[in-house]
Short mmCIF file of C-alpha atoms and ligand atoms in Angstrom, two decimals:
data_model
loop_
_atom_site.label_atom_id
_atom_site.label_comp_id
_atom_site.label_asym_id
_atom_site.label_seq_id
_atom_site.Cartn_x
_atom_site.Cartn_y
_atom_site.Cartn_z
CA UNK A 1 -79.06 78.57 132.61
CA UNK A 2 -78.41 78.26 128.89
CA UNK A 3 -77.47 80.72 126.23
CA UNK A 4 -76.77 79.49 122.71
CA UNK A 5 -74.95 81.66 120.21
CA UNK A 6 -75.58 81.26 116.49
CA UNK A 7 -72.71 82.76 114.55
CA UNK A 8 -71.75 83.04 110.89
CA UNK A 9 -68.38 81.47 110.02
CA UNK A 10 -67.94 83.14 106.61
CA UNK A 11 -68.77 86.52 105.06
CA UNK A 12 -72.40 86.55 106.20
CA UNK A 13 -75.46 85.13 104.43
CA UNK A 14 -74.72 81.65 105.76
CA UNK A 15 -78.38 80.96 106.55
CA UNK A 16 -78.34 81.68 110.29
CA UNK A 17 -82.09 82.38 110.18
CA UNK A 18 -82.76 78.73 109.44
CA UNK A 19 -80.63 77.61 112.41
CA UNK A 20 -82.61 79.92 114.69
CA UNK A 21 -85.79 78.50 113.20
CA UNK A 22 -84.72 74.94 114.04
CA UNK A 23 -83.91 75.86 117.64
CA UNK A 24 -86.91 78.13 118.13
CA UNK A 25 -89.11 75.61 119.89
CA UNK A 26 -86.80 75.32 122.88
CA UNK A 27 -86.10 79.03 123.18
CA UNK A 28 -87.81 81.82 125.14
CA UNK A 29 -85.82 84.83 123.82
CA UNK A 30 -83.97 85.50 120.57
CA UNK A 31 -81.48 88.34 120.90
CA UNK A 32 -79.83 90.16 117.98
CA UNK A 33 -76.49 91.34 119.33
CA UNK A 34 -74.86 93.50 116.61
CA UNK A 35 -75.23 95.00 113.16
CA UNK A 36 -78.29 96.80 111.94
CA UNK A 37 -80.48 96.82 108.86
CA UNK A 38 -77.43 95.90 106.76
CA UNK A 39 -78.37 92.31 107.60
CA UNK A 40 -81.01 90.19 105.97
CA UNK A 41 -82.55 87.06 107.41
CA UNK A 42 -84.78 84.95 105.20
CA UNK A 43 -87.03 82.56 107.11
CA UNK A 44 -89.44 80.20 105.39
CA UNK A 45 -92.31 79.27 107.66
CA UNK A 46 -95.35 77.30 106.58
CA UNK A 47 -94.84 78.20 102.90
CA UNK A 48 -94.47 81.87 103.73
CA UNK A 49 -91.19 83.69 103.13
CA UNK A 50 -90.24 86.39 105.63
CA UNK A 51 -87.33 88.68 104.92
CA UNK A 52 -86.19 90.47 108.04
CA UNK A 53 -83.43 93.03 108.43
CA UNK A 54 -83.61 94.30 111.97
CA UNK A 55 -86.26 92.42 113.90
CA UNK A 56 -84.87 89.12 115.24
CA UNK A 57 -86.36 86.13 113.43
CA UNK A 58 -87.77 84.92 116.77
CA UNK A 59 -90.68 87.32 116.17
CA UNK A 60 -92.33 84.66 114.00
CA UNK A 61 -92.90 82.40 117.04
CA UNK A 62 -95.59 83.50 119.49
CA UNK A 63 -93.78 82.07 122.53
CA UNK A 64 -90.54 83.99 121.85
CA UNK A 65 -89.58 87.48 122.99
CA UNK A 66 -87.51 89.02 120.19
CA UNK A 67 -84.82 91.32 121.57
CA UNK A 68 -82.73 93.94 119.79
CA UNK A 69 -79.66 94.13 122.01
CA UNK A 70 -77.49 97.09 122.94
CA UNK A 71 -74.84 96.11 120.37
CA UNK A 72 -77.24 96.75 117.49
CA UNK A 73 -77.51 100.06 115.63
CA UNK A 74 -81.18 100.77 115.01
CA UNK A 75 -82.69 102.74 112.17
CA UNK A 76 -86.10 103.47 113.76
CA UNK A 77 -87.62 104.09 110.33
CA UNK A 78 -86.67 100.55 109.21
CA UNK A 79 -87.76 99.05 112.52
CA UNK A 80 -91.20 100.69 112.34
CA UNK A 81 -91.65 99.72 108.67
CA UNK A 82 -90.67 96.10 109.39
CA UNK A 83 -93.01 95.96 112.38
CA UNK A 84 -95.86 97.34 110.24
CA UNK A 85 -95.25 94.74 107.50
CA UNK A 86 -95.14 91.92 110.03
CA UNK A 87 -98.32 93.16 111.70
CA UNK A 88 -100.09 93.27 108.30
CA UNK A 89 -99.19 89.59 107.90
CA UNK A 90 -100.70 88.77 111.28
CA UNK A 91 -97.46 88.59 113.31
CA UNK A 92 -97.70 89.96 116.86
CA UNK A 93 -95.03 92.67 117.15
CA UNK A 94 -95.98 93.87 120.65
CA UNK A 95 -93.40 91.48 122.15
CA UNK A 96 -90.44 93.13 120.43
CA UNK A 97 -88.00 94.65 122.91
CA UNK A 98 -85.28 97.13 121.93
CA UNK A 99 -82.36 98.01 124.18
CA UNK A 100 -82.41 101.56 125.53
CA UNK A 101 -78.62 101.52 125.06
CA UNK A 102 -78.73 100.56 121.35
CA UNK A 103 -77.51 103.39 119.14
CA UNK A 104 -79.79 105.12 116.66
CA UNK A 105 -78.90 105.36 112.97
CA UNK A 106 -79.78 108.97 112.24
CA UNK A 107 -80.52 110.22 108.71
CA UNK A 108 -77.11 111.93 108.60
CA UNK A 109 -75.41 108.57 109.18
CA UNK A 110 -77.03 107.19 106.04
CA UNK A 111 -76.08 110.29 104.03
CA UNK A 112 -72.49 110.13 105.30
CA UNK A 113 -72.17 106.41 104.49
CA UNK A 114 -73.36 107.04 100.92
CA UNK A 115 -71.21 110.16 100.52
CA UNK A 116 -67.98 108.54 101.69
CA UNK A 117 -68.52 105.47 99.50
CA UNK A 118 -69.25 107.74 96.51
CA UNK A 119 -66.16 109.81 97.25
CA UNK A 120 -63.98 106.70 97.16
CA UNK A 121 -65.46 105.91 93.74
CA UNK A 122 -64.91 102.19 93.27
CA UNK A 123 -62.22 102.06 95.96
CA UNK A 124 -64.79 101.93 98.78
CA UNK A 125 -65.75 99.13 101.11
CA UNK A 126 -68.91 98.35 99.16
CA UNK A 127 -71.07 98.96 102.22
CA UNK A 128 -74.81 98.41 102.25
CA UNK A 129 -75.10 102.22 102.57
CA UNK A 130 -77.41 101.92 105.57
CA UNK A 131 -75.35 104.25 107.77
CA UNK A 132 -73.98 101.39 109.87
CA UNK A 133 -70.31 102.49 109.97
CA UNK A 134 -71.01 106.17 110.74
CA UNK A 135 -73.44 105.19 113.54
CA UNK A 136 -70.88 102.89 115.18
CA UNK A 137 -68.21 105.57 114.71
CA UNK A 138 -70.37 108.03 116.66
CA UNK A 139 -70.89 105.43 119.36
CA UNK A 140 -67.10 105.18 119.75
CA UNK A 141 -66.65 108.97 119.64
CA UNK A 142 -69.36 109.39 122.30
CA UNK A 143 -71.45 111.58 119.99
CA UNK A 144 -74.17 109.01 119.30
CA UNK A 145 -77.87 109.06 120.10
CA UNK A 146 -79.22 106.03 121.94
CA UNK A 147 -82.71 104.56 121.79
CA UNK A 148 -83.31 105.66 125.40
CA UNK A 149 -82.57 109.27 124.36
CA UNK A 150 -85.66 109.16 122.12
CA UNK A 151 -87.75 109.09 125.31
CA UNK A 152 -85.93 112.01 126.95
CA UNK A 153 -86.67 115.30 125.11
CA UNK A 154 -84.07 117.43 126.94
CA UNK A 155 -81.37 114.80 126.74
CA UNK A 156 -82.12 114.22 123.06
CA UNK A 157 -81.81 117.91 122.21
CA UNK A 158 -78.49 118.08 124.05
CA UNK A 159 -77.20 115.04 122.13
CA UNK A 160 -78.26 116.50 118.79
CA UNK A 161 -76.83 119.95 119.61
CA UNK A 162 -73.52 118.27 120.14
CA UNK A 163 -73.57 116.03 117.08
CA UNK A 164 -75.40 117.85 114.29
CA UNK A 165 -73.17 120.93 113.79
CA UNK A 166 -70.16 118.66 113.35
CA UNK A 167 -72.00 116.39 110.91
CA UNK A 168 -73.21 119.39 108.96
CA UNK A 169 -69.69 120.79 108.71
CA UNK A 170 -68.51 117.51 107.18
CA UNK A 171 -71.51 117.22 104.88
CA UNK A 172 -71.13 120.77 103.59
CA UNK A 173 -67.37 121.27 103.53
CA UNK A 174 -66.09 117.77 102.73
CA UNK A 175 -68.89 116.36 100.61
CA UNK A 176 -70.54 119.52 99.27
CA UNK A 177 -73.97 118.38 100.45
CA UNK A 178 -76.90 120.15 102.14
CA UNK A 179 -76.84 120.43 105.96
CA UNK A 180 -79.51 118.79 108.16
CA UNK A 181 -81.97 120.94 110.09
CA UNK A 182 -81.55 120.25 113.81
CA UNK A 183 -85.17 121.02 114.73
CA UNK A 184 -86.52 118.73 112.02
CA UNK A 185 -84.24 115.91 113.20
CA UNK A 186 -85.36 116.49 116.79
CA UNK A 187 -89.05 116.31 115.85
CA UNK A 188 -88.48 113.16 113.84
CA UNK A 189 -86.58 111.49 116.68
CA UNK A 190 -89.22 112.43 119.27
CA UNK A 191 -91.91 110.98 116.98
CA UNK A 192 -89.92 107.71 116.73
CA UNK A 193 -89.67 107.60 120.52
CA UNK A 194 -93.43 108.04 120.88
CA UNK A 195 -94.14 105.19 118.51
CA UNK A 196 -91.54 102.86 120.01
CA UNK A 197 -91.99 103.80 123.70
CA UNK A 198 -93.49 100.44 124.75
CA UNK A 199 -90.64 98.54 123.12
CA UNK A 200 -87.63 100.41 124.51
CA UNK A 201 -86.42 98.74 127.72
CA UNK A 202 -83.35 97.62 129.64
CA UNK A 203 -82.74 94.43 127.68
CA UNK A 204 -79.77 93.34 129.82
CA UNK A 205 -82.07 93.00 132.83
CA UNK A 206 -84.60 91.19 130.66
CA UNK A 207 -82.09 88.64 129.34
CA UNK A 208 -80.46 88.12 132.73
CA UNK A 209 -83.85 87.50 134.39
CA UNK A 210 -84.72 84.96 131.69
CA UNK A 211 -81.43 83.11 132.22
CA UNK A 212 -81.85 83.19 136.00
CA UNK A 213 -85.29 81.62 135.57
CA UNK A 214 -83.76 78.77 133.56
CA UNK A 215 -85.01 79.92 130.17
CA UNK A 216 -83.11 79.16 126.99
CA UNK A 217 -81.86 82.32 125.30
CA UNK A 218 -80.60 82.32 121.74
CA UNK A 219 -78.20 85.01 120.60
CA UNK A 220 -78.34 85.58 116.88
CA UNK A 221 -75.41 87.16 115.08
CA UNK A 222 -75.68 89.14 111.88
CA UNK A 223 -73.04 89.11 109.10
CA UNK A 224 -70.16 86.69 109.73
CA UNK A 225 -66.72 86.23 111.27
CA UNK A 226 -64.86 87.32 108.12
CA UNK A 227 -66.71 90.65 108.23
CA UNK A 228 -65.86 91.15 111.91
CA UNK A 229 -64.20 94.48 112.69
CA UNK A 230 -61.35 92.74 114.54
CA UNK A 231 -61.13 89.37 112.84
CA UNK A 232 -62.26 89.99 109.28
CA UNK A 233 -60.50 91.15 106.15
CA UNK A 234 -59.96 94.71 107.40
CA UNK A 235 -60.73 97.28 106.04
CA UNK A 236 -63.31 95.34 103.98
CA UNK A 237 -65.40 94.54 107.03
CA UNK A 238 -68.47 95.75 108.83
CA UNK A 239 -68.15 97.98 111.89
CA UNK A 240 -69.29 95.61 114.63
CA UNK A 241 -68.31 92.23 116.09
CA UNK A 242 -70.35 89.37 114.63
CA UNK A 243 -68.13 86.84 116.49
CA UNK A 244 -69.50 85.00 119.53
CA UNK A 245 -67.68 87.46 121.82
CA UNK A 246 -69.95 90.17 120.39
CA UNK A 247 -72.91 88.22 121.80
CA UNK A 248 -71.59 88.95 125.29
CA UNK A 249 -71.03 92.69 124.85
CA UNK A 250 -73.99 93.33 122.55
CA UNK A 251 -76.42 90.84 124.09
CA UNK A 252 -75.74 91.54 127.76
CA UNK A 253 -74.43 88.18 128.93
CA UNK A 254 -71.15 86.91 130.34
CA UNK A 255 -68.93 84.33 128.60
CA UNK A 256 -69.73 81.61 131.13
CA UNK A 257 -73.44 81.94 130.40
CA UNK A 258 -72.90 80.58 126.89
CA UNK A 259 -73.13 76.81 126.73
CA UNK A 260 -73.16 76.27 122.97
CA UNK A 261 -71.83 78.14 119.97
CA UNK A 262 -73.32 76.93 116.72
CA UNK A 263 -71.25 77.98 113.75
CA UNK A 264 -73.17 78.28 110.50
CA UNK A 265 -71.59 77.98 107.06
CA UNK A 266 -72.60 77.36 103.50
CA UNK A 267 -71.18 74.39 101.59
CA UNK A 268 -69.38 76.99 99.46
CA UNK A 269 -68.37 80.63 99.98
CA UNK A 270 -70.06 83.90 99.10
CA UNK A 271 -69.12 87.49 99.67
CA UNK A 272 -70.90 90.78 98.94
CA UNK A 273 -68.97 94.02 98.59
CA UNK A 274 -65.26 94.60 98.03
CA UNK A 275 -62.27 92.81 99.54
CA UNK A 276 -60.07 89.77 98.98
CA UNK A 277 -61.73 86.43 98.29
CA UNK A 278 -59.06 83.85 97.38
CA UNK A 279 -61.45 81.06 96.34
CA UNK A 280 -63.71 83.24 94.20
CA UNK A 281 -64.90 81.58 90.99
CA UNK A 282 -65.60 83.89 88.08
CA UNK A 283 -66.27 81.13 85.53
CA UNK A 284 -69.22 78.81 84.83
CA UNK A 285 -68.81 77.19 88.27
CA UNK A 286 -69.28 80.58 89.94
CA UNK A 287 -72.36 81.13 87.78
CA UNK A 288 -73.68 77.71 88.82
CA UNK A 289 -73.44 78.75 92.49
CA UNK A 290 -75.00 82.20 91.92
CA UNK A 291 -77.89 80.91 89.85
CA UNK A 292 -78.67 77.66 91.60
CA UNK A 293 -78.05 79.19 95.03
CA UNK A 294 -80.02 82.40 94.25
CA UNK A 295 -77.05 84.33 95.56
CA UNK A 296 -78.40 87.86 95.55
CA UNK A 297 -78.30 90.06 98.68
CA UNK A 298 -81.45 90.19 100.83
CA UNK A 299 -80.76 93.83 101.71
CA UNK A 300 -79.28 95.37 98.57
CA UNK A 301 -80.18 92.82 95.86
CA UNK A 302 -76.50 92.80 94.83
CA UNK A 303 -75.17 89.66 93.11
CA UNK A 304 -72.99 87.84 95.62
CA UNK A 305 -69.49 86.79 94.63
CA UNK A 306 -69.28 82.99 94.87
CA UNK A 307 -66.45 80.49 95.25
CA UNK A 308 -65.28 77.27 96.87
CA UNK A 309 -65.32 76.76 100.59
CA UNK A 310 -62.16 77.97 102.29
CA UNK A 311 -61.02 75.83 105.22
CA UNK A 312 -58.28 78.31 106.20
CA UNK A 313 -60.53 81.10 107.53
CA UNK A 314 -63.04 78.45 108.58
CA UNK A 315 -60.57 77.01 111.07
CA UNK A 316 -59.77 80.51 112.27
CA UNK A 317 -63.48 81.25 112.69
CA UNK A 318 -64.03 78.01 114.61
CA UNK A 319 -61.21 78.95 116.99
CA UNK A 320 -62.13 82.59 117.67
CA UNK A 321 -65.80 81.72 118.16
CA UNK A 322 -65.08 78.53 120.17
CA UNK A 323 -67.59 76.77 117.94
CA UNK A 324 -69.07 73.68 119.56
CA UNK A 325 -70.85 72.36 116.47
CA UNK A 326 -71.58 73.41 112.92
CA UNK A 327 -74.53 73.59 110.56
CA UNK A 328 -73.68 73.28 106.87
CA UNK A 329 -76.27 74.91 104.63
CA UNK A 330 -77.07 74.69 100.93
CA UNK A 331 -75.36 71.35 100.28
CA UNK A 332 -77.99 70.80 97.57
CA UNK A 333 -76.58 73.69 95.51
CA UNK A 334 -73.40 71.70 94.76
CA UNK A 335 -75.34 68.99 92.88
CA UNK A 336 -74.40 68.92 89.20
CA UNK A 337 -70.79 70.02 89.61
CA UNK A 338 -68.33 67.36 88.40
CA UNK A 339 -65.82 68.26 91.14
CA UNK A 340 -66.10 70.16 94.40
CA UNK A 341 -63.05 71.83 95.89
CA UNK A 342 -62.07 73.06 99.33
CA UNK A 343 -59.14 75.39 99.91
CA UNK A 344 -56.74 73.94 102.49
CA UNK A 345 -53.91 76.47 102.34
CA UNK A 346 -52.49 79.37 100.38
CA UNK A 347 -49.37 79.96 98.41
CA UNK A 348 -48.26 83.52 99.18
CA UNK A 349 -45.09 84.77 97.48
CA UNK A 350 -44.02 81.16 96.88
CA UNK A 351 -44.57 80.04 100.50
CA UNK A 352 -47.32 77.65 101.51
CA UNK A 353 -49.29 78.84 104.54
CA UNK A 354 -52.26 77.34 106.32
CA UNK A 355 -53.01 80.26 108.63
CA UNK A 356 -55.42 83.09 108.00
CA UNK A 357 -53.29 86.12 107.08
CA UNK A 358 -53.94 89.22 109.16
CA UNK A 359 -53.20 91.62 106.31
CA UNK A 360 -55.66 92.07 103.46
CA UNK A 361 -52.63 92.65 101.16
CA UNK A 362 -51.30 89.13 101.85
CA UNK A 363 -54.71 87.69 101.23
CA UNK A 364 -55.05 89.55 97.96
CA UNK A 365 -51.89 87.76 96.72
CA UNK A 366 -52.87 84.36 98.12
CA UNK A 367 -53.27 81.54 95.62
CA UNK A 368 -55.47 78.80 96.98
CA UNK A 369 -54.25 75.23 97.37
CA UNK A 370 -57.19 72.92 96.91
CA UNK A 371 -58.32 69.50 97.94
CA UNK A 372 -60.66 68.11 95.29
CA UNK A 373 -63.69 65.94 95.96
CA UNK A 374 -65.86 64.04 93.51
CA UNK A 375 -69.03 65.88 92.66
CA UNK A 376 -72.48 64.32 92.42
CA UNK A 377 -75.49 64.67 90.13
CA UNK A 378 -78.32 63.65 92.47
CA UNK A 379 -80.81 66.28 93.61
CA UNK A 380 -80.45 66.42 97.40
CA UNK A 381 -83.52 68.49 98.18
CA UNK A 382 -85.57 65.44 99.14
CA UNK A 383 -82.89 63.95 101.44
CA UNK A 384 -83.95 63.73 105.07
CA UNK A 385 -81.39 61.32 106.52
CA UNK A 386 -77.69 60.85 105.97
CA UNK A 387 -78.41 57.56 104.16
CA UNK A 388 -80.34 59.54 101.52
CA UNK A 389 -77.16 61.36 100.45
CA UNK A 390 -74.90 60.03 97.67
CA UNK A 391 -71.57 58.72 98.94
CA UNK A 392 -69.72 61.62 97.25
CA UNK A 393 -71.73 64.14 99.30
CA UNK A 394 -71.03 62.14 102.47
CA UNK A 395 -67.32 62.11 101.62
CA UNK A 396 -67.44 65.87 101.13
CA UNK A 397 -69.01 66.36 104.59
CA UNK A 398 -66.50 63.98 106.21
CA UNK A 399 -63.61 65.75 104.50
CA UNK A 400 -64.94 69.15 105.49
CA UNK A 401 -65.33 68.14 109.11
CA UNK A 402 -61.77 66.80 109.22
CA UNK A 403 -60.39 69.97 107.64
CA UNK A 404 -62.43 72.22 109.91
CA UNK A 405 -61.76 70.44 113.18
CA UNK A 406 -65.30 70.84 114.54
CA UNK A 407 -68.29 68.49 114.28
CA UNK A 408 -70.97 69.02 111.65
CA UNK A 409 -74.21 68.47 113.54
CA UNK A 410 -76.76 69.67 110.98
CA UNK A 411 -76.89 69.73 107.19
CA UNK A 412 -79.42 71.69 105.20
CA UNK A 413 -80.57 70.71 101.70
CA UNK A 414 -83.21 73.39 101.14
CA UNK A 415 -84.76 76.45 102.74
CA UNK A 416 -87.59 74.70 104.57
CA UNK A 417 -87.33 73.43 108.10
CA UNK A 418 -87.98 69.84 106.99
CA UNK A 419 -85.07 69.98 104.53
CA UNK A 420 -82.60 69.37 107.31
CA UNK A 421 -80.50 66.33 108.13
CA UNK A 422 -79.35 65.69 111.68
CA UNK A 423 -75.83 64.36 111.26
CA UNK A 424 -74.85 64.17 114.88
CA UNK A 425 -76.68 65.00 118.09
CA UNK A 426 -73.52 65.74 119.97
CA UNK A 427 -72.74 69.43 120.42
CA UNK A 428 -69.17 68.43 121.36
CA UNK A 429 -66.45 71.03 121.55
CA UNK A 430 -63.42 69.85 119.60
CA UNK A 431 -61.27 72.93 119.93
CA UNK A 432 -60.25 71.54 123.29
CA UNK A 433 -56.74 70.92 124.47
CA UNK A 434 -53.68 72.30 122.75
CA UNK A 435 -52.73 68.70 121.94
CA UNK A 436 -56.01 68.12 120.14
CA UNK A 437 -55.56 71.35 118.21
CA UNK A 438 -52.05 70.31 117.21
CA UNK A 439 -53.28 66.92 116.04
CA UNK A 440 -55.99 68.58 114.00
CA UNK A 441 -53.48 71.01 112.52
CA UNK A 442 -51.09 68.18 111.66
CA UNK A 443 -53.94 66.51 109.77
CA UNK A 444 -54.46 69.69 107.77
CA UNK A 445 -50.77 70.22 107.14
CA UNK A 446 -50.44 66.59 106.10
CA UNK A 447 -52.68 67.44 103.18
CA UNK A 448 -50.59 70.34 102.00
CA UNK A 449 -47.88 69.76 99.42
CA UNK A 450 -44.44 70.02 101.00
CA UNK A 451 -42.72 71.55 98.00
CA UNK A 452 -43.91 74.50 95.92
CA UNK A 453 -46.38 73.08 93.48
CA UNK A 454 -46.56 73.35 89.74
CA UNK A 455 -49.62 75.14 88.44
CA UNK A 456 -51.87 77.24 90.59
CA UNK A 457 -53.72 74.48 92.37
CA UNK A 458 -52.90 71.14 93.89
CA UNK A 459 -55.49 68.45 94.04
CA UNK A 460 -55.76 65.42 96.23
CA UNK A 461 -58.47 62.82 96.55
CA UNK A 462 -60.70 63.03 99.55
CA UNK A 463 -60.60 60.11 101.95
CA UNK A 464 -63.19 57.64 100.82
CA UNK A 465 -63.80 59.49 97.57
CA UNK A 466 -62.25 56.73 95.51
P1 LIG B 501 -71.74 97.77 106.11
O1 LIG B 501 -72.00 96.77 107.17
O2 LIG B 501 -72.99 98.25 105.42
O3 LIG B 501 -70.90 98.91 106.60
O4 LIG B 501 -70.87 97.07 104.96
C1 LIG B 501 -69.55 96.63 105.20
C2 LIG B 501 -69.29 95.31 104.45
O5 LIG B 501 -70.08 94.28 105.04
C3 LIG B 501 -69.68 95.33 102.97
O6 LIG B 501 -68.78 94.50 102.27
C4 LIG B 501 -71.06 94.70 102.96
O7 LIG B 501 -71.38 94.12 101.71
C5 LIG B 501 -70.90 93.65 104.05
N1 LIG B 501 -72.15 93.28 104.68
C6 LIG B 501 -72.85 93.98 105.60
N2 LIG B 501 -73.95 93.29 105.98
C7 LIG B 501 -73.92 92.13 105.32
C8 LIG B 501 -74.76 90.98 105.33
O8 LIG B 501 -75.77 90.88 106.04
N3 LIG B 501 -74.40 89.97 104.50
C9 LIG B 501 -73.29 90.02 103.73
N4 LIG B 501 -72.46 91.06 103.69
C10 LIG B 501 -72.77 92.12 104.49
#
């Protein structure tokens, strides 16, 4: 019995689709466990680029059953459009299974998301405006519509009769917008149900049967830990739980059924939307990362904010996800930078801290304390083994691993499957005993300056970096 969770350790867009792609051969089911069409997975397969928002990337492999779990919010319009595009490109979409308990993003959710962001005029969350937050809010207020309701005409009408008048009151009286017509919404929802009937099932039973039969199930998170509703930079977060714990609730498995948690990160940081980002670079180095890394959102096309890797939230993410090993993506993008930095702590109101602050206000005032590594010029895209990497890039990976406290198993130097370096086979769990954690923390603290430092950043040479 084996379930592997693939989770983002930053603000999303870490390249989780590529990790799934690498593991696909050994997997029978790929389960999306949260989020909705706010996500974007880019998978490059045999020279073809697939951009998926809702359908799990497992759909591209004929032996895999792609599952949309109960923790996902589904916009049926997006799902049907994505299935149609995949089918046009010869991908078999008949295998897609969608949880009957997954909540539906109704048209009024999308309108409400847009209206509340517009109302906050620049002070909003910077959502993807896909109706994600309002759909999850209805789930929590017990006024949501679930995928199973689309197959139950009487039940559906009762759900809509309860929800729509309230939504209309808000749309009209708070936002000054037009109300939705209940009958038209009902007809649209029934039509979705008819088209998706074969796909809507009890996915918990499906996943549990697969595990009981000894199949390997992969649970694929969307977004990342720093956008998690509980663990992220609240309120600048999404409205679900991308952390590995979300794989249990939203994927229909128990914690002891997970045997590996693969944490995915980029060799630098990116963030889309509003919210604090202590290591953000707004100068030529930020432009280097945006341009070389093609850092534009898959879903909204927005330019991503870019900056150095931040080991402070990374350590937090490794702990709350119980990450067993990591995949570092886009190492090749750092080529050409004279120096590469990693944030190892913050100075907040004159105090040095190495722990992820709970309050967004603290984070907004945090000045990063950096460790500086030598950069490298070499193009890494052709590297296939560790020996192919320049020693500065190796030192960066070693330093990163020591700062993070979890093993880096895989390194990616390009979007294609072959552009991957296996650094270590061992999926060891290093967040083990409290003693080990303390030792790892002492190592990190040992790198922090003991006295307040002059200037805004401190630099130290990486071990082995000369
Ligand atoms: P929402 O999920 O559309 O409500 O947006 C909430 C926040 O999460 C915003 O800052 C979005 O930019 C961010 N976000 C949502 N999905 C993604 C994603 O797939 N990648 C990166 N950021 C995302």
